[in-house]
Coordinates of N, CA and C in Angstrom, one line a residue:
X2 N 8.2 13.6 -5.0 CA 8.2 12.7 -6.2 C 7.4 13.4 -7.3
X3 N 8.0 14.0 -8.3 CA 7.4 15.0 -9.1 C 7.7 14.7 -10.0
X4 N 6.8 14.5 -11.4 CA 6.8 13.6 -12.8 C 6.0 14.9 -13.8
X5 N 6.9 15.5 -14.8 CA 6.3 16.4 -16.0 C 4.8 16.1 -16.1
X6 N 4.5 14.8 -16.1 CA 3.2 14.6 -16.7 C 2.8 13.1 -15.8
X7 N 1.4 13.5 -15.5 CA 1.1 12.1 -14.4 C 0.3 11.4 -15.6
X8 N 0.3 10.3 -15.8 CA -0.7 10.0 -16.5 C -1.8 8.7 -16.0
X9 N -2.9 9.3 -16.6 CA -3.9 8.6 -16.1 C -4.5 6.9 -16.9
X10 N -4.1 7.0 -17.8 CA -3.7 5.8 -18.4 C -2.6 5.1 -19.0
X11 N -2.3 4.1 -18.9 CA -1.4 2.8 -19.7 C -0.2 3.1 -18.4
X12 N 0.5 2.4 -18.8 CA 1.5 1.8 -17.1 C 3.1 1.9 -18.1
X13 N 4.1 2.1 -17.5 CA 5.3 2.5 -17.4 C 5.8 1.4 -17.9
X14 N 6.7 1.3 -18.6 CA 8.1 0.5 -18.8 C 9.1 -0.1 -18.4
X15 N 9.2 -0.3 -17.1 CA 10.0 -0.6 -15.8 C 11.6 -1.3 -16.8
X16 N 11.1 -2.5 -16.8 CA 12.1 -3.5 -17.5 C 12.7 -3.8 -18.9
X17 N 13.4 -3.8 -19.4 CA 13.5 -3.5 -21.1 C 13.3 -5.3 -21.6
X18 N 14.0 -6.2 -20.7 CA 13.3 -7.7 -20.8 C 12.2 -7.7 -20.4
X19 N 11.4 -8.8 -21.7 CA 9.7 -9.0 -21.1 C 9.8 -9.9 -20.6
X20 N 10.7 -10.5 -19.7 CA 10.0 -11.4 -18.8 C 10.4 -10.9 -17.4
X21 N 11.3 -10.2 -17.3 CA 11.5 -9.5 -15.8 C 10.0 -8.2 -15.9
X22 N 10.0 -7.9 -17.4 CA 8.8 -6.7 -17.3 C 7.4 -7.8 -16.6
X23 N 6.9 -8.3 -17.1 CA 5.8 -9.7 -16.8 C 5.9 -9.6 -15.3
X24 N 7.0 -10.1 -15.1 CA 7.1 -10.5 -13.3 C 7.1 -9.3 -12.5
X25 N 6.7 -8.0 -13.4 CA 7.0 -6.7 -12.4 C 5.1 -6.4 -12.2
X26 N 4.2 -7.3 -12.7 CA 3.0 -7.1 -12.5 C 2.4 -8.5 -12.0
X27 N 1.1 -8.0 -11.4 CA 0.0 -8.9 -10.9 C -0.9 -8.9 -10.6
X28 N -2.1 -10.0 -10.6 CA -3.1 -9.5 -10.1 C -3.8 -9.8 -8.7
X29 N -4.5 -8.8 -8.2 CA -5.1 -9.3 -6.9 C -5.9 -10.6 -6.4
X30 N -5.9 -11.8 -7.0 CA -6.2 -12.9 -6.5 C -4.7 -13.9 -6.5
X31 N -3.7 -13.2 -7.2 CA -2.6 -14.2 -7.0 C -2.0 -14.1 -5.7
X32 N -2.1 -12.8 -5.2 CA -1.9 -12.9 -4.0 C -2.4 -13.2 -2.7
X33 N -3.9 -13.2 -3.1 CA -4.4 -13.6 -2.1 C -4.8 -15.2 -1.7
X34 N -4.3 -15.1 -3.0 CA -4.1 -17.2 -2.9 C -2.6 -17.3 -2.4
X35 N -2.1 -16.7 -2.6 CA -0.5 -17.0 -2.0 C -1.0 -16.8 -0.1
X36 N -1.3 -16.1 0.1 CA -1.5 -15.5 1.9 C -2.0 -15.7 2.5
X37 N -3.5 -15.8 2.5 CA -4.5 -16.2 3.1 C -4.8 -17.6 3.8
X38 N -4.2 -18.5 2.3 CA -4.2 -19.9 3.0 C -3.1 -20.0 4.2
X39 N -1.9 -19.5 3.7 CA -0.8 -19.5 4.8 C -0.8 -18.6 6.2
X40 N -1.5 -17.8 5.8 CA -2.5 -17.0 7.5 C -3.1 -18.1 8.1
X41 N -4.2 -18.9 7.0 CA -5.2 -19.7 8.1 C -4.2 -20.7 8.5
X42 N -3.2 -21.4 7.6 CA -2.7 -22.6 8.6 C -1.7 -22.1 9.5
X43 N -1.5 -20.7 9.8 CA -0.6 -20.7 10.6 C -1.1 -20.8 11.9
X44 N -2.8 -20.1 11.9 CA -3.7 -20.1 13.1 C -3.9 -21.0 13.6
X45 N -4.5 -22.2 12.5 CA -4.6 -23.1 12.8 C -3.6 -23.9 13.4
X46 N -2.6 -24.0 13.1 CA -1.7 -24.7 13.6 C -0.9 -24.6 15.0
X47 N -1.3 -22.6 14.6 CA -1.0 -22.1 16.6 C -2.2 -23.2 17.3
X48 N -3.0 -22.9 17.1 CA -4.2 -23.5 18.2 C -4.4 -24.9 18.4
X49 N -4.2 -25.6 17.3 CA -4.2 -27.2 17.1 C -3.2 -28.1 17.7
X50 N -2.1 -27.5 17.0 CA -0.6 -28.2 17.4 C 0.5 -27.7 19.0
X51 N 0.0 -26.6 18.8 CA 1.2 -25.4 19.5 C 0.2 -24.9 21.2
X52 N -1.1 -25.5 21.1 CA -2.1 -25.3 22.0 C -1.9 -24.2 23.2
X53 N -2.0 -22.8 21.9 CA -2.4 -21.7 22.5 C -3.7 -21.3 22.9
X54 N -4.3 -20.3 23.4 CA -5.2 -20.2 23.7 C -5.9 -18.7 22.8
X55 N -7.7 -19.2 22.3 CA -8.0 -18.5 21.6 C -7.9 -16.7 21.8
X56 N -7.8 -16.4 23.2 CA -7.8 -15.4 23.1 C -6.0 -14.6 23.1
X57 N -5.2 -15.6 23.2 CA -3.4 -15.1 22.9 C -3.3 -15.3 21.6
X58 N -4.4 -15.9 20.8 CA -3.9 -16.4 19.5 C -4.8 -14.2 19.2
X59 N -5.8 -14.0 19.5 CA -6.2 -13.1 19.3 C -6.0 -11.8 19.5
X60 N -4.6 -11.8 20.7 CA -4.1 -10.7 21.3 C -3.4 -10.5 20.1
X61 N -2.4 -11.3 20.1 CA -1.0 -11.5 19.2 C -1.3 -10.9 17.3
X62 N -2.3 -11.6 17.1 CA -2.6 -11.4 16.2 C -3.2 -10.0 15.6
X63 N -4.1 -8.9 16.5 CA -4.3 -8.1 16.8 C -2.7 -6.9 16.7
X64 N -2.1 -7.7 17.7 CA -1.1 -6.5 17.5 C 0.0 -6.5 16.1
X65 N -0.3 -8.2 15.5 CA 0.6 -7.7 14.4 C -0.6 -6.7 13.4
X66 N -1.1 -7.2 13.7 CA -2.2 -5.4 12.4 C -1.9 -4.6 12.7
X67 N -1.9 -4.2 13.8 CA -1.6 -3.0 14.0 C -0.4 -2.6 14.1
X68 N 0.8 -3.4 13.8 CA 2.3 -2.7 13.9 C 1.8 -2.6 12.4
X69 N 1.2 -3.4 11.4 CA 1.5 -3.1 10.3 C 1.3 -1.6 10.1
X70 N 0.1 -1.1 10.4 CA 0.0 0.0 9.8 C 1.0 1.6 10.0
X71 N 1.7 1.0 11.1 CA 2.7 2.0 11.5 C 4.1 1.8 10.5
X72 N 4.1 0.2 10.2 CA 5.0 0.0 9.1 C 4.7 0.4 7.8
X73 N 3.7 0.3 7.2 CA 3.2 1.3 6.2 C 3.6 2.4 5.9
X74 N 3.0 3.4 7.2 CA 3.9 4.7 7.3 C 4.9 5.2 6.6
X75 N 5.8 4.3 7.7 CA 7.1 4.4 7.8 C 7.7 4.0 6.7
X76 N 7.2 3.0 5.7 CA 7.3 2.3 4.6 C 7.4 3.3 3.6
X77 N 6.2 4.0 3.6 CA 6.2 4.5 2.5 C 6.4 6.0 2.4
X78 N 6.8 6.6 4.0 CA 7.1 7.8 3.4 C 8.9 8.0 3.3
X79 N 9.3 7.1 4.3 CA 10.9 7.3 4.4 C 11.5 6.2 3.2
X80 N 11.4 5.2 2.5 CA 11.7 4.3 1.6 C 10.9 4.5 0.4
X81 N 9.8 4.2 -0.3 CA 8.9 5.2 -1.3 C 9.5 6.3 -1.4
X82 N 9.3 7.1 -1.0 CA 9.6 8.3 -0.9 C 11.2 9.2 -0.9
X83 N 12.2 8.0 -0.8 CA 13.5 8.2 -0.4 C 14.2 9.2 -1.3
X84 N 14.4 10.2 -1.2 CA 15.0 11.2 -2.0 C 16.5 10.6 -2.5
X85 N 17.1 10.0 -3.3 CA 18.3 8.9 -3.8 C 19.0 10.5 -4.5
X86 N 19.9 9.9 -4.2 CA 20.9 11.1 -4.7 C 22.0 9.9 -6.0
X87 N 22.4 8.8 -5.8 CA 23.0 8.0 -7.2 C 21.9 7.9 -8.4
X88 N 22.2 7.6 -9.8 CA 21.5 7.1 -10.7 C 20.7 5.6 -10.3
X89 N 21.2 4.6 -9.3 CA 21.3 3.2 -8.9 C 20.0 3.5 -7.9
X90 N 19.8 4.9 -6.7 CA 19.2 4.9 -6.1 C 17.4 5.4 -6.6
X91 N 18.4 6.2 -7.5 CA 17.0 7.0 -8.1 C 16.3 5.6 -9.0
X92 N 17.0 4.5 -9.5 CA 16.3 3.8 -10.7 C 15.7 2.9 -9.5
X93 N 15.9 2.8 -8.3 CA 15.5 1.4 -7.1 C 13.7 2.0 -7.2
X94 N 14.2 3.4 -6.4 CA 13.3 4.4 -5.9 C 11.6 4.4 -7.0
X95 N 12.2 3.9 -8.1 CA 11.2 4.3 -9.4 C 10.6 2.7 -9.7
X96 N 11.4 1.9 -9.3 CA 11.0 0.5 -10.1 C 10.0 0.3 -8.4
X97 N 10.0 0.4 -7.5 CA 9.6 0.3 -6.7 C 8.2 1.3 -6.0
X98 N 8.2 2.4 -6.4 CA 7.0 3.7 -6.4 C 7.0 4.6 -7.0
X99 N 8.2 5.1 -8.3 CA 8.3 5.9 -9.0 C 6.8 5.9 -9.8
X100 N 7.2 4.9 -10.3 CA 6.4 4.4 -11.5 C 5.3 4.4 -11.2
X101 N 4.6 4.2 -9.6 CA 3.4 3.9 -9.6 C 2.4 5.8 -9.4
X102 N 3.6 6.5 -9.1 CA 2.9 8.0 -9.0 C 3.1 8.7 -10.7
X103 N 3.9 8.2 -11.3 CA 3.7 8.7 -13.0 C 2.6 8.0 -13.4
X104 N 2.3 6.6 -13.5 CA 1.1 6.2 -13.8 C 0.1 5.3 -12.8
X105 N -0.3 6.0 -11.7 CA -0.9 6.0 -10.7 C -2.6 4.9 -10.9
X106 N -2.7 4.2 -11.8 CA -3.9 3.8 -12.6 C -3.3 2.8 -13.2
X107 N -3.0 2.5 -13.0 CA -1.7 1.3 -13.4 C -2.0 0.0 -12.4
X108 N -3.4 -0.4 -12.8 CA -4.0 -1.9 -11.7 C -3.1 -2.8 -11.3
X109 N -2.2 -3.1 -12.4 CA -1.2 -4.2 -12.3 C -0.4 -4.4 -11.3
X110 N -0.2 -3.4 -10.9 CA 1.4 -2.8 -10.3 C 1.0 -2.5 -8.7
X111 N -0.5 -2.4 -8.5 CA -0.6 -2.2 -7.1 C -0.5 -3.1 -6.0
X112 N -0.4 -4.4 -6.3 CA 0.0 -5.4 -5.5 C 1.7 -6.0 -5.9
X113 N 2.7 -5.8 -4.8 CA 3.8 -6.6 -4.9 C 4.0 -7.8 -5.6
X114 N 4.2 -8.0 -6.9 CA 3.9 -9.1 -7.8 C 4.8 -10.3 -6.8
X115 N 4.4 -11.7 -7.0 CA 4.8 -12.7 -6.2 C 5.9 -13.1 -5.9
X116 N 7.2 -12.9 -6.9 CA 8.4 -13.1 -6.7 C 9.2 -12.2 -5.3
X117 N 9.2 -10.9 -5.6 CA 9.6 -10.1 -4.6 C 9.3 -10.0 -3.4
X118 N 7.9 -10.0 -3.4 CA 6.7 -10.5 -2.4 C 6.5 -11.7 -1.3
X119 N 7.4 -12.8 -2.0 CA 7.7 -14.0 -1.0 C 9.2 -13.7 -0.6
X120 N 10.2 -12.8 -1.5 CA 11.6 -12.6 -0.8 C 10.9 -11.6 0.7
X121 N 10.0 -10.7 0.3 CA 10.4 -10.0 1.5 C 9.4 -10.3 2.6
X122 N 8.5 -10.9 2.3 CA 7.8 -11.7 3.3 C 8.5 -12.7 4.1
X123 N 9.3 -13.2 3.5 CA 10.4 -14.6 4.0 C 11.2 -13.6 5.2
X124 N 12.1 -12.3 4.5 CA 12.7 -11.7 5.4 C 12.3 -11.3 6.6
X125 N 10.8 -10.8 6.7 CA 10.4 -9.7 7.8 C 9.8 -11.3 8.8
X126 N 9.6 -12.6 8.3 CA 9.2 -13.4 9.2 C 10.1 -13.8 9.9
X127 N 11.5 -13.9 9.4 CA 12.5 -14.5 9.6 C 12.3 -13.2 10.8
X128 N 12.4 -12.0 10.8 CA 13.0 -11.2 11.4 C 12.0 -11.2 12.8
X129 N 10.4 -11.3 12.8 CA 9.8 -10.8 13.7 C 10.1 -12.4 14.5
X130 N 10.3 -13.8 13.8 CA 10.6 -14.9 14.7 C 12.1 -14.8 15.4
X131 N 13.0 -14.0 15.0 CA 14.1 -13.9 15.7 C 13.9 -12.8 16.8
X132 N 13.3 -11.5 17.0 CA 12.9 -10.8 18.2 C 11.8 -11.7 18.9
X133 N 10.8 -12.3 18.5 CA 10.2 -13.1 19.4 C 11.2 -14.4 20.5
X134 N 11.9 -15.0 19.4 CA 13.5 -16.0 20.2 C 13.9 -14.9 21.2
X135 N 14.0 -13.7 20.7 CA 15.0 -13.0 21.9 C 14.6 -12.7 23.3
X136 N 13.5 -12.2 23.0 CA 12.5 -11.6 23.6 C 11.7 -12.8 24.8
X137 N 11.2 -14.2 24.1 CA 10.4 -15.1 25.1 C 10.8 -16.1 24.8
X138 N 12.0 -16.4 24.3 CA 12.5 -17.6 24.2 C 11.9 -18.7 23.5
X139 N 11.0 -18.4 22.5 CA 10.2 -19.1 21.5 C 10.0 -18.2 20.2
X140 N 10.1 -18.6 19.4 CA 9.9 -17.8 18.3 C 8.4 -18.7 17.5
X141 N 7.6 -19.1 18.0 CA 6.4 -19.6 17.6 C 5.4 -18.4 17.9
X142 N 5.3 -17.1 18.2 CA 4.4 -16.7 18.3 C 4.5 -15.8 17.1
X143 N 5.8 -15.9 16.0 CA 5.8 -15.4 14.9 C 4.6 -15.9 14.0
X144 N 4.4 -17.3 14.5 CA 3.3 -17.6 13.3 C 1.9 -17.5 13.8
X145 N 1.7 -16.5 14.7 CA 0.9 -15.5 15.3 C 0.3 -14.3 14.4
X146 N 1.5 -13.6 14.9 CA 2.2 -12.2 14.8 C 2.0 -11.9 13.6
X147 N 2.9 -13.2 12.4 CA 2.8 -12.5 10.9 C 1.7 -12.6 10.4
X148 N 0.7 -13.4 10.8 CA -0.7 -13.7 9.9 C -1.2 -12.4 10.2
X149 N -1.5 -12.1 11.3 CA -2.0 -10.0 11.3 C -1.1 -9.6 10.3
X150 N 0.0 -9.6 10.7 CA 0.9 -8.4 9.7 C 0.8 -8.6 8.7
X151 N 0.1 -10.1 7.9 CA 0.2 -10.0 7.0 C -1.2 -9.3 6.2
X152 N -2.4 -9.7 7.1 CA -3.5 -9.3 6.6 C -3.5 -7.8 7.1
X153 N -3.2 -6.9 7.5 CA -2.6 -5.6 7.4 C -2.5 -5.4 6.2
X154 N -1.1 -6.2 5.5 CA -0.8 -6.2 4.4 C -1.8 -5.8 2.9
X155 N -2.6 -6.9 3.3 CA -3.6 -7.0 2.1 C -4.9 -6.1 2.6
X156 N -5.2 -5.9 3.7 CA -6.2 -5.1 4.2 C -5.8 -3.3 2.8
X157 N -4.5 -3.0 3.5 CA -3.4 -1.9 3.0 C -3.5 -2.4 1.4
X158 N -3.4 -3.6 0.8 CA -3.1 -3.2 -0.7 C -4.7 -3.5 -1.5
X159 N -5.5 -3.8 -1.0 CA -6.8 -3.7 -1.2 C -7.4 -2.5 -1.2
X160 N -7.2 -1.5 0.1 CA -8.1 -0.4 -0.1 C -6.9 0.6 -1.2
X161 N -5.6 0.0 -1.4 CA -4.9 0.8 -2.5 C -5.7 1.2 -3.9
X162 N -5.8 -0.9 -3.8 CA -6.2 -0.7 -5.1 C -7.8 0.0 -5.4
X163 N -8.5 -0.4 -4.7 CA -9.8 0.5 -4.6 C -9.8 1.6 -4.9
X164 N -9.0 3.0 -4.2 CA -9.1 4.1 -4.3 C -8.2 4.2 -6.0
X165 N -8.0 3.7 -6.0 CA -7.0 3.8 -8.1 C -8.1 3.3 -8.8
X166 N -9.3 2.4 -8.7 CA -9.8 1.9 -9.5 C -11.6 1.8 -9.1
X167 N -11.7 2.6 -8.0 CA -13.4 2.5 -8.2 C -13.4 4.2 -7.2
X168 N -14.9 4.7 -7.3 CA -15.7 5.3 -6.7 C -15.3 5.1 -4.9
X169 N -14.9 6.1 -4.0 CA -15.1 5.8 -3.1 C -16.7 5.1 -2.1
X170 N -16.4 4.4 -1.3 CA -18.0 4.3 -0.5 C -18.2 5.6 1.0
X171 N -19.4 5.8 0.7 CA -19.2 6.7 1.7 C -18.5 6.8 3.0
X172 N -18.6 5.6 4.0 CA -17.3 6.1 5.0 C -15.8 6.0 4.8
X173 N -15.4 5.9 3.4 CA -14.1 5.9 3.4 C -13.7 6.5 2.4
X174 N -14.6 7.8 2.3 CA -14.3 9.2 1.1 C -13.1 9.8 1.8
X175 N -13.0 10.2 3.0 CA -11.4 11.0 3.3 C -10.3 10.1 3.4
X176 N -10.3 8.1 3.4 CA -9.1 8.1 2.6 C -9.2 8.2 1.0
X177 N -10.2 8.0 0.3 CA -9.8 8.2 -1.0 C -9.6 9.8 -1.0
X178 N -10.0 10.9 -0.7 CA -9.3 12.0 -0.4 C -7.9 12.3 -0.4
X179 N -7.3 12.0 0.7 CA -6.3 12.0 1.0 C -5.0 11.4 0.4
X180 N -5.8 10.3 -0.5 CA -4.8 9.8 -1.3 C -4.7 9.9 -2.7
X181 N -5.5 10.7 -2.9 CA -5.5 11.8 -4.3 C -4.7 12.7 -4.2
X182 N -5.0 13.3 -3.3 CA -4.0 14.5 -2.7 C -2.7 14.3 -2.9
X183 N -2.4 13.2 -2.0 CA -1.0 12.5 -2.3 C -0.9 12.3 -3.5
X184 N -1.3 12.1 -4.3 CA -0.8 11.5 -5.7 C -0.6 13.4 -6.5
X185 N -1.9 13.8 -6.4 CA -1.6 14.8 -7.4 C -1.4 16.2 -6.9
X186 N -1.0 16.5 -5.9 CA -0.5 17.9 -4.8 C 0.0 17.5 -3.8
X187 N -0.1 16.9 -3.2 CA 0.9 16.8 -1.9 C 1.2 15.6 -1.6
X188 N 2.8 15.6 -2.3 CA 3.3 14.2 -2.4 C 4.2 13.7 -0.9
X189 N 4.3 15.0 -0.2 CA 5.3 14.7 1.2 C 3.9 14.8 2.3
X190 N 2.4 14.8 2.2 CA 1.8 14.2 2.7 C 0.8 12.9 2.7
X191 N -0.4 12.7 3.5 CA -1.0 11.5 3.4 C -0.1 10.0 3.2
X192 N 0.5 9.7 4.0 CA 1.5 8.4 3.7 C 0.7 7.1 3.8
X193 N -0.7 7.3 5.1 CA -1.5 6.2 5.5 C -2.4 6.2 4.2
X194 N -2.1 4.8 4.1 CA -3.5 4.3 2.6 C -4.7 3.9 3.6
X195 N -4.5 2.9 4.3 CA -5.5 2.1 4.6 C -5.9 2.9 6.3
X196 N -5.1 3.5 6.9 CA -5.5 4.3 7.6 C -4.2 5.4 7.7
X197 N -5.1 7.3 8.5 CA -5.0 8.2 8.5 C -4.5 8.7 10.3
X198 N -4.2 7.5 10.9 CA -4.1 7.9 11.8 C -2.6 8.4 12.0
X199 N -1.8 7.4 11.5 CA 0.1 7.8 11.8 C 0.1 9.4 10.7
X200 N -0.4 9.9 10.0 CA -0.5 10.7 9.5 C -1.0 12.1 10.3
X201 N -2.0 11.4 11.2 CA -2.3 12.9 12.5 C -1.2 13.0 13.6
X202 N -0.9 11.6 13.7 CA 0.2 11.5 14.8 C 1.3 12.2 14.2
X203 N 1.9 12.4 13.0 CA 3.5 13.0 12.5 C 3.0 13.8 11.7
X204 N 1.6 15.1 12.0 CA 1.4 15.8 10.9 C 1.6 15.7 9.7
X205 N 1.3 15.0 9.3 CA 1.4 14.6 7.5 C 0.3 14.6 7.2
X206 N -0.9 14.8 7.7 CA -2.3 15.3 7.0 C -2.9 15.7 6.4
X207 N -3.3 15.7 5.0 CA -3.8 17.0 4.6 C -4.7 17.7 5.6
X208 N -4.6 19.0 5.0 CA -5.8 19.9 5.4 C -6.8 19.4 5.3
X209 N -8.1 19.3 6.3 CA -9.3 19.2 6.1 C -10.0 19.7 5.3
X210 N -9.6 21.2 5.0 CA -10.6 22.2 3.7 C -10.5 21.9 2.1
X211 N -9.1 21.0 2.0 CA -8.7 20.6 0.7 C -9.2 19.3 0.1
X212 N -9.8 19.6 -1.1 CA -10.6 18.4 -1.7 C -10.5 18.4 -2.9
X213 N -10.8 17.5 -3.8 CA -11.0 17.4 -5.5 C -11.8 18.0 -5.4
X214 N -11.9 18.6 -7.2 CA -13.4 19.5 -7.9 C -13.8 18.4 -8.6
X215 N -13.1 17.7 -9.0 CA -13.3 16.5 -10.5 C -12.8 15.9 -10.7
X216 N -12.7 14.5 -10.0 CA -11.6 13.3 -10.1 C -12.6 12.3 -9.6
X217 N -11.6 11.1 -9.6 CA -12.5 9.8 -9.6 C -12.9 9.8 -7.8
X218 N -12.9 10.5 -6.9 CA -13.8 10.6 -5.7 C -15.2 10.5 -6.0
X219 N -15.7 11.6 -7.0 CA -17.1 12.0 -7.0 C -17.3 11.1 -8.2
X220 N -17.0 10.7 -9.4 CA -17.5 10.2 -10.4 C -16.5 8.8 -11.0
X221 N -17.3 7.7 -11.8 CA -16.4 6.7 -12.1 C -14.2 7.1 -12.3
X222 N -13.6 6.2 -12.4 CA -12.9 6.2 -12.7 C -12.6 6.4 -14.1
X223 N -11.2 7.4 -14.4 CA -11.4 8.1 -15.3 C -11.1 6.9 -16.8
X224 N -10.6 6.0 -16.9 CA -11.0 5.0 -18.1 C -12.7 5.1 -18.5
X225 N -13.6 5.4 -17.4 CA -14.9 5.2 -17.9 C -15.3 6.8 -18.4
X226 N -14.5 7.6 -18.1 CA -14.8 9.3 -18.3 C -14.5 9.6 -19.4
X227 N -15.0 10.8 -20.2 CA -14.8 11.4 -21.8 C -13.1 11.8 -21.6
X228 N -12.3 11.3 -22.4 CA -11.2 11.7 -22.6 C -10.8 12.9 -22.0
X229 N -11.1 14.2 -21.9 CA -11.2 15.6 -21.4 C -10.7 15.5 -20.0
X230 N -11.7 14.6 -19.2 CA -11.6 14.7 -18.0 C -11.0 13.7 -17.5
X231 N -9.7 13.4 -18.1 CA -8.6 11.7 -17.5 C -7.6 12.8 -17.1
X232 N -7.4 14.2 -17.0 CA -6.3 14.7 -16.7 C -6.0 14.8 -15.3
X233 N -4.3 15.6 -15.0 CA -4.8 15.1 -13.1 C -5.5 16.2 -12.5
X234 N -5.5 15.2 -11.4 CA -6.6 16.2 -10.6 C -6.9 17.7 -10.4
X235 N -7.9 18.2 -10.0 CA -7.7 19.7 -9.8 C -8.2 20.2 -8.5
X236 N -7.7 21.0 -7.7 CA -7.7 20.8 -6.2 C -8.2 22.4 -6.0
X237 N -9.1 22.5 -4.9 CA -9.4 23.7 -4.6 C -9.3 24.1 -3.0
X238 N -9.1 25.6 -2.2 CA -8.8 25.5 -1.7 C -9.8 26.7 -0.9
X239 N -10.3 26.3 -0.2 CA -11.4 28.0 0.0 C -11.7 28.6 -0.7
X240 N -12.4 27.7 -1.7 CA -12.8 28.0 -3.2 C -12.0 28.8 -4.4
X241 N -10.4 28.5 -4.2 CA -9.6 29.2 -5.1 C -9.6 28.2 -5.9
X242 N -9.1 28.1 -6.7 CA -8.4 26.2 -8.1 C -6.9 26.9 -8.0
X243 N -6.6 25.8 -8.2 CA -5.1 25.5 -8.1 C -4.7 24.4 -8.9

């Protein structure tokens, strides 16, 4: 996914209507007022109503985080990433993650704004309560299952938005690493945001030896930096620049 010029401020034009443009942004407390509550009552209601037991409500729940992050992955390097050969595919490809690697700093955009966000949340529940029906003859342990998957979810678009918009903290400088990298040299690697492991598992790693000289890893984010230094990153490699 390669763009003439990445830019490090102001955000893309997706929509030519301003009200489909509007609904193509959001901010991170709208979603987490949309999810959170509906995580806790689904828990709640496994254990209250449905009288599971605290440690199946904690197995289940456990495993849906963890498929998330393989869904991630998979999300984002085979779909994000989807090399579209139509004009229809390439404009999907762009309204969906084009946009967010030309202007990567673009706060708005990093959370699934609400409209799309409850279509495909609706889909994938619908989907994990129908393998659960198949599977154990109940499809109640979906409202298990999705509350991990979904906090996955936000786990995943939280540390997004972090690494776009602040200073890494020290144990989690090699994903902001890695996901610089991704943005500004190696766009068919680093696919894990929130974790680096499906990325060791399918070689998609960066190199260990490769790091920023001058980007927002080591110093504020570049809206707070002298104009000079908002350009993209500069990468070094066994002390060569590149």
């Amino acid at each position: 996914m390669n763009f003439p010029r990445i830019h490090n401020k102001g955000q893309a034009r997706i929509f030519a209507d301003p009200i489909l443009e509007r609904l193509s942004k959001t901010r991170p407390w709208v979603i987490y007022c949309m999810y959170i509550p509906l995580s806790i009552f689904m828990i709640y209601y496994s254990y209250t109503s449905l009288f599971y037991s605290g440690y199946l409500i904690t197995g289940i729940f456990l495993s849906g985080l963890i498929c998330w992050t393989l869904f991630e992955y998979i999300a984002h390097r085979y779909l994000f990433h989807f090399h579209a050969e139509s004009g229809i595919g390439r404009r999907l490809v762009y309204i969906f993650h084009g946009n967010h690697h030309e202007y990567p700093r673009d706060t708005m955009r990093l959370f699934m704004p609400p409209v799309p966000s409850i279509i495909f949340a609706s889909i994938v529940f619908g989907l994990i309560w129908g393998i659960y029906r198949v599977l154990t003859g109940t499809g109640d342990y979906a409202l298990i299952f999705f509350p991990g998957f979904l906090m996955g979810y936000l786990l995943y678009v939280s540390m997004h938005y972090a690494i776009h918009a602040f200073a890494p903290p020290k144990p989690f400088k090699a994903l902001w690493r890695n996901h610089h990298l991704h943005h500004y040299k190696y766009p068919d690697k680093g696919f894990g945001v929130s974790s680096s492991f499906w990325d060791l598992v399918f070689g998609t790693l960066p190199e260990a030896n490769e790091r920023p000289v001058d980007n927002s890893l080591n110093e504020d984010c570049a809206e707070n930096r002298p104009k000079s230094e908002t350009g993209p990153t500069v990468f070094r490699k066994k002390g060569h620049i590149h």
